[in-house]
CSV table of C-alpha atoms and ligand atoms in Angstrom, one decimal:
chain,number,residue,atom,x,y,z
A,1,MET,CA,0.0,0.0,0.0
A,2,GLN,CA,1.2,3.5,-0.8
A,3,GLU,CA,1.4,6.1,1.9
A,4,SER,CA,-1.0,9.0,2.3
A,5,GLU,CA,-3.8,7.3,0.6
A,6,LYS,CA,-7.3,6.4,1.7
A,7,ILE,CA,-7.8,2.9,2.9
A,8,LEU,CA,-10.5,0.9,4.5
A,9,MET,CA,-9.9,0.0,8.1
A,10,ILE,CA,-12.0,-2.8,9.8
A,11,GLY,CA,-12.1,-3.6,13.5
A,12,TYR,CA,-13.3,-6.8,15.0
A,13,ASP,CA,-13.9,-8.0,18.6
A,14,GLU,CA,-11.0,-10.2,19.8
A,15,ILE,CA,-12.6,-11.1,23.1
A,16,GLY,CA,-12.6,-14.9,23.5
A,17,LEU,CA,-10.5,-15.5,20.4
A,18,LYS,CA,-7.4,-17.6,20.9
A,19,GLY,CA,-4.9,-19.7,18.9
A,20,ASN,CA,-6.5,-21.5,16.0
A,21,ASN,CA,-9.9,-20.0,16.6
A,22,ARG,CA,-8.4,-16.6,16.1
A,23,ARG,CA,-6.8,-17.5,12.9
A,24,ASP,CA,-10.0,-19.2,11.6
A,25,PHE,CA,-12.0,-16.2,12.6
A,26,ILE,CA,-9.7,-13.7,10.7
A,27,ASN,CA,-9.4,-15.9,7.6
A,28,ARG,CA,-13.1,-16.4,7.5
A,29,LEU,CA,-13.8,-12.7,8.0
A,30,ILE,CA,-11.4,-11.7,5.3
A,31,SER,CA,-13.0,-14.2,2.9
A,32,HIS,CA,-16.5,-12.9,3.7
A,33,ILE,CA,-15.5,-9.3,3.2
A,34,SER,CA,-13.9,-10.2,-0.1
A,35,HIS,CA,-17.0,-12.2,-1.2
A,36,ALA,CA,-19.8,-9.9,0.0
A,37,ALA,CA,-18.1,-6.5,-0.7
A,38,HIS,CA,-16.4,-7.7,-3.8
A,39,ILE,CA,-12.9,-6.7,-2.8
A,40,PRO,CA,-10.2,-9.1,-4.2
A,41,GLN,CA,-8.4,-11.0,-1.4
A,42,LYS,CA,-5.1,-9.6,-2.5
A,43,ASP,CA,-6.4,-6.1,-1.6
A,44,LEU,CA,-7.2,-7.1,2.0
A,45,GLU,CA,-4.6,-7.5,4.6
A,46,HIS,CA,-4.5,-8.3,8.3
A,47,ARG,CA,-2.1,-6.5,10.5
A,48,GLN,CA,-2.0,-6.1,14.3
A,49,GLY,CA,-5.7,-6.8,15.1
A,50,ARG,CA,-7.2,-4.9,12.1
A,51,ILE,CA,-8.1,-5.7,8.6
A,52,TYR,CA,-7.1,-3.2,5.9
A,53,GLY,CA,-8.4,-2.9,2.4
A,54,ASN,CA,-7.7,-1.0,-0.8
A,55,PHE,CA,-10.8,0.2,-2.5
A,56,SER,CA,-11.8,2.8,-5.1
A,57,GLN,CA,-13.8,5.8,-4.0
A,58,GLU,CA,-16.6,5.2,-6.5
A,59,ARG,CA,-17.4,1.9,-4.9
A,60,LYS,CA,-17.5,3.4,-1.3
A,61,PRO,CA,-21.3,3.6,-0.8
A,62,GLU,CA,-21.8,0.0,-2.0
A,63,ILE,CA,-18.9,-1.4,0.0
A,64,PHE,CA,-20.0,0.4,3.2
A,65,ASN,CA,-23.5,-0.9,2.8
A,66,ARG,CA,-22.3,-4.4,2.5
A,67,LEU,CA,-19.9,-4.1,5.5
A,68,THR,CA,-22.9,-3.3,7.7
A,69,LYS,CA,-24.2,-6.8,7.1
A,70,ILE,CA,-21.0,-8.9,7.7
A,71,PHE,CA,-21.1,-10.5,11.1
A,72,GLY,CA,-17.8,-10.3,12.9
A,73,ILE,CA,-17.2,-6.7,11.9
A,74,LYS,CA,-17.3,-4.4,14.9
A,75,TRP,CA,-16.6,-1.1,13.2
A,76,PHE,CA,-15.1,0.2,10.0
A,77,SER,CA,-13.9,3.4,8.6
A,78,GLU,CA,-12.1,5.0,5.8
A,79,ALA,CA,-8.7,6.1,7.1
A,80,GLU,CA,-5.8,8.1,5.9
A,81,LEU,CA,-2.5,6.1,5.8
A,82,LEU,CA,0.5,8.3,6.9
A,83,PRO,CA,4.2,7.7,7.5
A,84,HIS,CA,5.6,8.1,11.0
A,85,SER,CA,5.9,11.9,10.7
A,86,TYR,CA,4.2,14.4,13.0
A,87,GLU,CA,4.4,17.1,10.3
A,88,GLN,CA,2.4,14.9,7.8
A,89,LEU,CA,-0.1,14.0,10.5
A,90,GLN,CA,-0.6,17.6,11.3
A,91,GLU,CA,-1.1,18.6,7.7
A,92,ALA,CA,-3.6,15.8,7.1
A,93,ALA,CA,-5.5,16.5,10.3
A,94,LEU,CA,-5.8,20.2,9.4
A,95,LYS,CA,-7.0,19.4,5.9
A,96,ALA,CA,-9.6,17.0,7.3
A,97,ALA,CA,-10.7,19.6,9.9
A,98,LYS,CA,-11.2,22.3,7.3
A,99,VAL,CA,-13.4,20.0,5.3
A,100,LYS,CA,-15.4,19.1,8.5
A,101,LYS,CA,-15.7,22.8,9.4
A,102,LYS,CA,-17.1,23.5,5.9
A,103,GLN,CA,-19.6,20.8,6.4
A,104,GLY,CA,-20.8,22.6,9.6
A,105,ALA,CA,-18.7,21.0,12.5
A,106,GLU,CA,-18.0,23.6,15.2
A,107,THR,CA,-16.5,21.4,17.9
A,108,PHE,CA,-14.0,18.5,17.9
A,109,LYS,CA,-11.7,16.3,19.9
A,110,ILE,CA,-8.6,14.4,19.1
A,111,GLU,CA,-8.4,10.8,20.3
A,112,THR,CA,-5.0,9.2,20.0
A,113,ARG,CA,-3.9,5.6,20.6
A,114,ARG,CA,-0.2,4.8,20.3
A,115,SER,CA,1.0,1.2,20.1
A,116,ASN,CA,4.3,2.2,18.5
A,117,LYS,CA,6.2,3.5,21.6
A,118,ASP,CA,9.2,4.6,19.4
A,119,PHE,CA,7.2,7.5,18.0
A,120,GLU,CA,8.6,10.9,19.1
A,121,LEU,CA,5.3,12.0,20.9
A,122,ASN,CA,3.1,10.1,23.3
A,123,SER,CA,-0.7,10.0,23.0
A,124,ARG,CA,-1.3,12.9,25.3
A,125,GLN,CA,1.2,15.1,23.6
A,126,ILE,CA,-0.4,14.4,20.2
A,127,ASN,CA,-3.8,15.2,21.6
A,128,VAL,CA,-2.6,18.5,22.9
A,129,GLN,CA,-0.4,19.6,20.0
A,130,LEU,CA,-2.7,18.5,17.3
A,131,GLY,CA,-5.7,19.9,19.2
A,132,ASP,CA,-4.1,23.4,19.4
A,133,GLU,CA,-3.3,23.2,15.7
A,134,VAL,CA,-6.9,22.4,14.7
A,135,ARG,CA,-8.4,24.9,17.2
A,136,ILE,CA,-6.3,27.8,15.9
A,137,ASN,CA,-6.0,27.0,12.2
A,138,ALA,CA,-9.4,25.5,11.5
A,139,GLU,CA,-11.2,27.7,14.0
A,140,MET,CA,-13.0,25.0,15.8
A,141,GLN,CA,-13.6,24.6,19.6
A,142,VAL,CA,-12.5,21.7,21.7
A,143,ASP,CA,-15.4,19.6,23.2
A,144,VAL,CA,-14.2,16.4,24.8
A,145,HIS,CA,-17.7,15.2,25.8
A,146,THR,CA,-20.0,15.7,22.8
A,147,PRO,CA,-17.8,16.9,19.9
A,148,ASP,CA,-19.3,17.4,16.4
A,149,VAL,CA,-16.4,15.4,15.1
A,150,THR,CA,-13.7,13.2,16.6
A,151,PHE,CA,-10.3,12.8,14.9
A,152,PHE,CA,-9.0,9.4,15.7
A,153,VAL,CA,-5.2,9.0,15.4
A,154,GLU,CA,-3.6,5.6,15.7
A,155,VAL,CA,0.1,5.4,15.8
A,156,ARG,CA,0.9,1.8,15.0
A,157,ARG,CA,4.0,-0.1,14.1
A,158,ASP,CA,3.6,0.2,10.4
A,159,HIS,CA,2.0,3.6,9.9
A,160,ILE,CA,-0.1,6.4,11.4
A,161,TYR,CA,-3.8,6.2,10.7
A,162,LEU,CA,-6.1,9.2,10.8
A,163,TYR,CA,-9.9,8.8,10.6
A,164,THR,CA,-13.2,10.3,11.6
A,165,ASP,CA,-16.8,8.9,11.6
A,166,PRO,CA,-16.3,5.2,12.2
A,167,HIS,CA,-19.4,3.2,11.3
A,168,ASP,CA,-20.8,0.4,13.4
A,169,GLY,CA,-20.6,-3.1,12.0
A,170,PRO,CA,-23.2,-5.7,13.1
A,171,GLY,CA,-20.7,-7.4,15.6
A,172,GLY,CA,-21.1,-11.1,16.3
A,173,LEU,CA,-19.2,-13.9,14.7
A,174,PRO,CA,-18.6,-14.7,11.0
A,175,VAL,CA,-21.4,-16.8,9.6
A,176,GLY,CA,-20.5,-20.5,9.4
A,177,SER,CA,-17.8,-20.3,12.1
A,178,ASN,CA,-20.1,-22.2,14.5
A,179,GLY,CA,-21.7,-24.6,12.0
A,180,SER,CA,-25.1,-24.5,10.3
A,181,VAL,CA,-28.8,-24.9,11.1
A,182,LEU,CA,-32.0,-25.4,9.3
A,183,LEU,CA,-34.6,-22.8,10.4
A,184,LEU,CA,-38.3,-23.4,10.2
A,185,ILE,CA,-39.5,-20.1,8.7
A,186,SER,CA,-43.1,-19.0,8.5
A,187,GLY,CA,-44.2,-15.7,7.0
A,188,GLY,CA,-44.5,-14.2,10.6
A,189,ILE,CA,-42.4,-11.6,12.4
A,190,ASP,CA,-40.5,-14.0,14.7
A,191,SER,CA,-38.7,-16.6,12.6
A,192,PRO,CA,-36.8,-14.1,10.4
A,193,VAL,CA,-35.6,-12.4,13.5
A,194,ALA,CA,-34.5,-15.8,14.9
A,195,ALA,CA,-32.5,-16.4,11.7
A,196,TRP,CA,-30.7,-13.1,12.2
A,197,HIS,CA,-29.8,-13.9,15.8
A,198,LEU,CA,-28.5,-17.3,14.7
A,199,MET,CA,-26.4,-15.9,12.0
A,200,LYS,CA,-25.0,-13.3,14.4
A,201,ARG,CA,-23.7,-16.1,16.6
A,202,GLY,CA,-21.8,-17.6,13.6
A,203,LEU,CA,-24.3,-20.1,12.4
A,204,ALA,CA,-25.0,-20.4,8.6
A,205,VAL,CA,-28.8,-20.6,8.1
A,206,ASP,CA,-31.0,-22.3,5.5
A,207,CYS,CA,-34.7,-22.3,5.7
A,208,VAL,CA,-37.7,-24.6,5.4
A,209,TYR,CA,-41.2,-23.4,4.8
A,210,PHE,CA,-44.2,-25.8,4.9
A,211,HIS,CA,-46.6,-24.9,2.2
A,212,SER,CA,-50.1,-26.2,1.7
A,213,PRO,CA,-51.5,-25.3,-1.7
A,214,PRO,CA,-54.3,-24.5,-2.4
A,215,TYR,CA,-55.0,-23.6,1.3
A,216,THR,CA,-52.0,-21.3,1.4
A,217,GLY,CA,-51.6,-19.3,-1.8
A,218,GLU,CA,-48.7,-18.3,-4.0
A,219,LYS,CA,-48.6,-14.9,-2.2
A,220,ALA,CA,-47.8,-16.5,1.2
A,221,LEU,CA,-45.0,-18.4,-0.5
A,222,GLU,CA,-43.8,-15.2,-2.2
A,223,LYS,CA,-43.8,-13.4,1.1
A,224,VAL,CA,-41.5,-16.1,2.6
A,225,ARG,CA,-39.2,-15.9,-0.5
A,226,ASN,CA,-38.9,-12.1,0.1
A,227,LEU,CA,-38.0,-12.7,3.7
A,228,VAL,CA,-35.3,-15.2,2.7
A,229,ARG,CA,-34.0,-12.7,0.1
A,230,VAL,CA,-33.6,-10.1,2.9
A,231,LEU,CA,-32.0,-12.6,5.3
A,232,SER,CA,-29.6,-14.0,2.7
A,233,GLN,CA,-27.7,-10.7,2.7
A,234,TRP,CA,-26.2,-11.7,6.0
A,235,ASN,CA,-25.6,-15.3,5.1
A,236,ILE,CA,-22.7,-14.3,2.8
A,237,GLU,CA,-22.9,-17.1,0.3
A,238,SER,CA,-26.6,-17.6,-0.4
A,239,MET,CA,-29.6,-19.1,1.4
A,240,GLN,CA,-31.5,-22.2,0.5
A,241,LEU,CA,-35.2,-22.4,0.9
A,242,PHE,CA,-36.9,-25.8,1.0
A,243,VAL,CA,-40.6,-25.9,0.5
A,244,PRO,CA,-42.0,-29.3,1.3
A,245,TYR,CA,-45.6,-30.1,0.3
A,246,PHE,CA,-47.6,-30.1,3.5
A,247,THR,CA,-51.1,-30.4,2.1
A,248,GLY,CA,-51.4,-34.1,2.4
A,249,ILE,CA,-50.5,-34.2,6.1
A,250,GLN,CA,-52.8,-31.4,7.0
A,251,GLU,CA,-55.7,-32.9,5.1
A,252,GLN,CA,-55.4,-36.3,6.8
A,253,MET,CA,-54.8,-34.5,10.2
A,254,VAL,CA,-58.1,-32.6,9.8
A,255,GLU,CA,-59.9,-35.9,8.9
A,256,GLU,CA,-58.5,-38.1,11.6
A,257,MET,CA,-57.5,-36.0,14.6
A,258,PRO,CA,-59.4,-34.0,17.1
A,259,GLU,CA,-59.0,-30.3,16.5
A,260,SER,CA,-57.6,-29.5,19.9
A,261,ILE,CA,-54.2,-31.2,19.1
A,262,TRP,CA,-53.7,-29.9,15.5
A,263,THR,CA,-51.3,-27.2,16.6
A,264,VAL,CA,-48.9,-29.5,18.2
A,265,ALA,CA,-49.4,-32.4,15.8
A,266,GLN,CA,-48.6,-30.3,12.7
A,267,ARG,CA,-45.5,-28.9,14.4
A,268,ARG,CA,-44.3,-32.4,15.2
A,269,TYR,CA,-44.7,-33.3,11.5
A,270,MET,CA,-42.8,-30.2,10.5
A,271,HIS,CA,-40.0,-31.2,12.8
A,272,ARG,CA,-39.9,-34.7,11.5
A,273,ILE,CA,-39.7,-33.6,7.9
A,274,ALA,CA,-37.1,-31.0,8.7
A,275,ASP,CA,-35.1,-33.7,10.5
A,276,ARG,CA,-35.0,-35.7,7.3
A,277,LEU,CA,-33.5,-32.7,5.5
A,278,LEU,CA,-31.0,-32.2,8.3
A,279,GLU,CA,-29.7,-35.7,7.8
A,280,ARG,CA,-29.6,-35.3,4.0
A,281,GLU,CA,-27.8,-31.9,4.1
A,282,SER,CA,-25.8,-32.3,7.3
A,283,TYR,CA,-27.0,-29.4,9.3
A,284,HIS,CA,-26.1,-29.4,13.0
A,285,GLY,CA,-29.6,-28.7,14.3
A,286,LEU,CA,-33.0,-27.2,13.7
A,287,ALA,CA,-34.2,-23.8,14.8
A,288,THR,CA,-37.5,-22.0,15.2
A,289,GLY,CA,-38.9,-18.6,15.9
A,290,ASP,CA,-40.8,-19.8,19.0
A,291,SER,CA,-40.8,-17.8,22.2
A,292,VAL,CA,-42.3,-19.1,25.3
A,293,GLY,CA,-45.9,-18.5,26.2
A,294,GLN,CA,-47.2,-16.4,23.3
A,295,VAL,CA,-49.5,-19.0,21.8
A,296,ALA,CA,-50.8,-22.5,22.6
A,297,SER,CA,-47.9,-24.2,20.6
A,298,GLN,CA,-45.5,-22.4,22.9
A,299,THR,CA,-46.3,-23.6,26.3
A,300,LEU,CA,-43.4,-25.6,27.8
A,301,GLU,CA,-45.4,-28.8,27.8
A,302,ASN,CA,-46.3,-28.4,24.1
A,303,LEU,CA,-42.7,-27.4,23.1
A,304,GLN,CA,-41.5,-30.5,24.9
A,305,GLN,CA,-43.9,-32.7,22.9
A,306,ILE,CA,-42.7,-31.0,19.7
A,307,ASP,CA,-39.1,-31.7,20.6
A,308,GLN,CA,-39.8,-35.3,21.4
A,309,SER,CA,-40.8,-35.9,17.7
A,310,THR,CA,-37.1,-36.0,16.8
A,311,ASP,CA,-33.7,-36.7,18.4
A,312,THR,CA,-32.4,-33.5,17.0
A,313,LEU,CA,-31.1,-30.3,18.7
A,314,VAL,CA,-33.7,-27.5,18.3
A,315,LEU,CA,-32.5,-24.0,18.9
A,316,ARG,CA,-35.0,-21.3,19.8
A,317,PRO,CA,-33.0,-18.1,20.0
A,318,LEU,CA,-36.1,-15.9,20.8
A,319,THR,CA,-37.0,-17.6,24.0
A,320,GLY,CA,-35.8,-14.7,26.1
A,321,PHE,CA,-37.2,-11.8,24.0
A,322,ASP,CA,-40.3,-9.7,24.3
A,323,LYS,CA,-42.5,-9.0,21.3
A,324,ASP,CA,-41.5,-5.4,21.1
A,325,GLU,CA,-37.8,-6.3,21.1
A,326,ILE,CA,-38.4,-8.8,18.3
A,327,ILE,CA,-40.3,-6.1,16.3
A,328,SER,CA,-37.6,-3.6,16.8
A,329,ILE,CA,-35.0,-6.0,15.3
A,330,ALA,CA,-37.4,-6.9,12.5
A,331,LYS,CA,-37.7,-3.3,11.6
A,332,GLU,CA,-33.9,-2.8,11.7
A,333,ILE,CA,-33.2,-5.7,9.4
A,334,GLY,CA,-36.0,-4.9,7.0
A,335,SER,CA,-38.2,-8.0,7.5
A,336,PHE,CA,-41.0,-6.3,9.4
A,337,GLU,CA,-42.7,-4.7,6.4
A,338,ILE,CA,-42.8,-8.0,4.6
A,339,SER,CA,-43.9,-10.0,7.6
A,340,ILE,CA,-47.0,-7.9,8.2
A,341,GLN,CA,-48.4,-8.5,4.7
A,342,PRO,CA,-51.7,-10.2,5.2
A,343,TYR,CA,-51.0,-13.6,3.5
A,344,GLU,CA,-51.4,-16.4,6.1
A,345,ASP,CA,-49.3,-19.5,6.5
A,346,CYS,CA,-50.7,-22.9,6.9
A,347,CYS,CA,-50.6,-22.9,10.7
A,348,VAL,CA,-53.0,-20.0,10.9
A,349,LEU,CA,-55.4,-21.6,8.4
A,350,PHE,CA,-55.4,-24.9,10.3
A,351,ALA,CA,-55.5,-23.3,13.7
A,352,PRO,CA,-58.1,-24.9,16.0
A,353,GLY,CA,-60.6,-22.6,17.8
A,354,ASN,CA,-59.6,-24.0,21.2
A,355,PRO,CA,-56.1,-25.5,21.1
A,356,SER,CA,-54.9,-27.6,23.9
A,357,THR,CA,-52.1,-26.0,25.9
A,358,ARG,CA,-51.1,-29.4,27.4
A,359,VAL,CA,-51.2,-32.2,24.9
A,360,LYS,CA,-50.1,-35.5,26.5
A,361,GLY,CA,-47.5,-37.7,24.8
A,362,ASP,CA,-49.5,-40.9,24.8
A,363,ARG,CA,-52.5,-39.1,23.3
A,364,LEU,CA,-50.3,-37.8,20.5
A,365,ALA,CA,-48.8,-41.2,19.8
A,366,TYR,CA,-52.3,-42.7,19.7
A,367,GLU,CA,-53.7,-40.0,17.3
A,368,GLU,CA,-50.6,-40.1,15.1
A,369,ARG,CA,-51.0,-43.8,14.5
A,370,LYS,CA,-54.1,-43.0,12.5
A,371,LEU,CA,-52.1,-41.2,9.9
A,372,ASP,CA,-50.2,-42.7,7.1
A,373,ASP,CA,-47.0,-41.1,8.3
A,374,ASP,CA,-44.3,-42.6,6.2
A,375,ALA,CA,-46.1,-42.2,2.9
A,376,LEU,CA,-47.1,-38.6,3.8
A,377,ILE,CA,-43.6,-37.6,4.8
A,378,GLU,CA,-42.2,-39.1,1.7
A,379,GLU,CA,-44.8,-37.2,-0.4
A,380,ALA,CA,-43.9,-34.0,1.3
A,381,LEU,CA,-40.3,-34.5,0.4
A,382,THR,CA,-40.7,-35.7,-3.2
A,383,ARG,CA,-43.0,-32.8,-4.0
A,384,MET,CA,-40.7,-30.3,-2.3
A,385,GLN,CA,-39.4,-27.3,-4.1
A,386,VAL,CA,-35.7,-26.3,-3.5
A,387,GLU,CA,-34.7,-22.7,-4.2
A,388,ASN,CA,-31.6,-20.6,-3.7
A,389,TYR,CA,-31.5,-17.0,-2.8
A,390,SER,CA,-28.8,-14.3,-2.7
A,391,GLY,CA,-30.2,-11.0,-1.6
A,392,TYR,CA,-27.4,-9.2,-3.5
A,393,LYS,CA,-28.0,-10.9,-6.8
A,394,ASP,CA,-31.7,-11.2,-7.0
A,395,GLN,CA,-33.6,-8.0,-7.3
A,396,TYR,CA,-35.8,-7.9,-4.2
A,397,GLU,CA,-39.4,-7.3,-5.2
A,398,MET,CA,-42.5,-6.9,-3.0
A,399,SER,CA,-45.5,-8.3,-4.7
B,1,ATP,P1,-43.7,-16.5,13.5
B,1,ATP,O1,-43.8,-15.0,13.7
B,1,ATP,O2,-42.3,-16.9,13.2
B,1,ATP,O3,-44.7,-17.1,12.6
B,1,ATP,P2,-45.4,-17.1,15.7
B,1,ATP,O4,-45.1,-16.3,16.9
B,1,ATP,O5,-46.4,-16.6,14.7
B,1,ATP,O6,-44.0,-17.1,14.9
B,1,ATP,P3,-46.2,-19.8,15.4
B,1,ATP,O7,-47.0,-19.4,14.2
B,1,ATP,O8,-46.8,-20.7,16.4
B,1,ATP,O9,-45.6,-18.6,16.2
B,1,ATP,O10,-44.9,-20.5,14.9
B,1,ATP,C1,-43.9,-20.8,15.7
B,1,ATP,C2,-42.7,-21.3,14.9
B,1,ATP,O11,-43.0,-22.4,14.2
B,1,ATP,C3,-42.3,-20.3,13.8
B,1,ATP,O12,-41.5,-19.3,14.4
B,1,ATP,C4,-41.6,-21.2,12.9
B,1,ATP,O13,-40.3,-21.5,13.3
B,1,ATP,C5,-42.4,-22.4,12.9
B,1,ATP,N1,-43.5,-22.4,11.9
B,1,ATP,C6,-44.8,-22.1,12.0
B,1,ATP,N2,-45.4,-22.2,10.8
B,1,ATP,C7,-44.5,-22.7,9.9
B,1,ATP,C8,-44.5,-23.0,8.5
B,1,ATP,N3,-45.6,-22.9,7.7
B,1,ATP,N4,-43.3,-23.4,7.9
B,1,ATP,C9,-42.2,-23.5,8.7
B,1,ATP,N5,-42.1,-23.2,10.0
B,1,ATP,C10,-43.2,-22.8,10.6
B,2,MG,MG1,-46.7,-17.4,12.7
């Protein structure tokens, strides 16, 4: 990299990273940045706890937009790369201050960190000297508590870096660093938010949506596709959507089983079918958007019955969240507006008037024997659609 040019500077959270984990984390993060922000790997470099990148100014808005969706990034900024010379730092800071002043900034502070102890001035001396320079020559006032602009100076082993306005990244861990799960997605508000939390903890997510044509229409399916498109932006590679054919199971269920157990029974079938996909595609577990106690299917007794339908790990990342916390994340990630479209999924259409909140295991086993399970599950899988989405490639359309 040449000196005195603008480069991209990316910070990550090192807490809890050691040895091989740390190396994997960094390599994965660099490869995600390269893939999602379209920066060639050769233009990305890791030095002393930061990732640096070369980029062209025309691509800045696009690159910055993508960086906000790469888990593992704590913050990022455009930075000026300078040699170890106080004069050049002063010149660059003054230039930057004059630009900020023109844009309306009245107050500032300098925040210096020095890891290179050989540099002629220490952090405090840089703060004071550079502060005086900017105050006098750019005619701005110092405000250390709520400045209009902060000039960050980092004196590191290789260079001095000067930057303002760092942007927040989404934090978390790089997607895939902790394995992969298959999420049961409905068109509702909760399951997309569950997907986002799972990805944030380093899990790659694919989705399965149980569709019951003609009872659930193409619009309900399209709504789920749009949710998957939005979510796929965080999944780096792309996101698969499995759409098993659920009509057969629901039709027999309505014929054969008492209404009060439909809610739990259909969820048990969903988990069994999802479990077959899990074996086939080698996910580490299933996940749902359940939280405890909102509806009949979410009492602890019923959740237990749902979990006993398979031997598989089922993650429920929203268990500890209130509805308004879930809604606020849905709005932030852009799924909320899609989720509130009025096309109902199959659970709503086959919802009993008075669902049991405590279905007993032996009762379920007895009722389920009435269904032609194996054939129905087989049919659900053979008539399944498999789709692949990448939010960056597919133009996202609301229908
Ligand atoms: P959501 O907002 O995610 O729909 P919810 O609060 O409406 O959740 P339910 O409708 O009982 O609750 O669904 C609970 C969970 O069951 C969902 O979060 C999802 O994981 C799964 N689920 C429900 N319906 C479907 C479906 N048609 N296909 C796949 N998963 C489903
Ligand atoms: Mg729902």
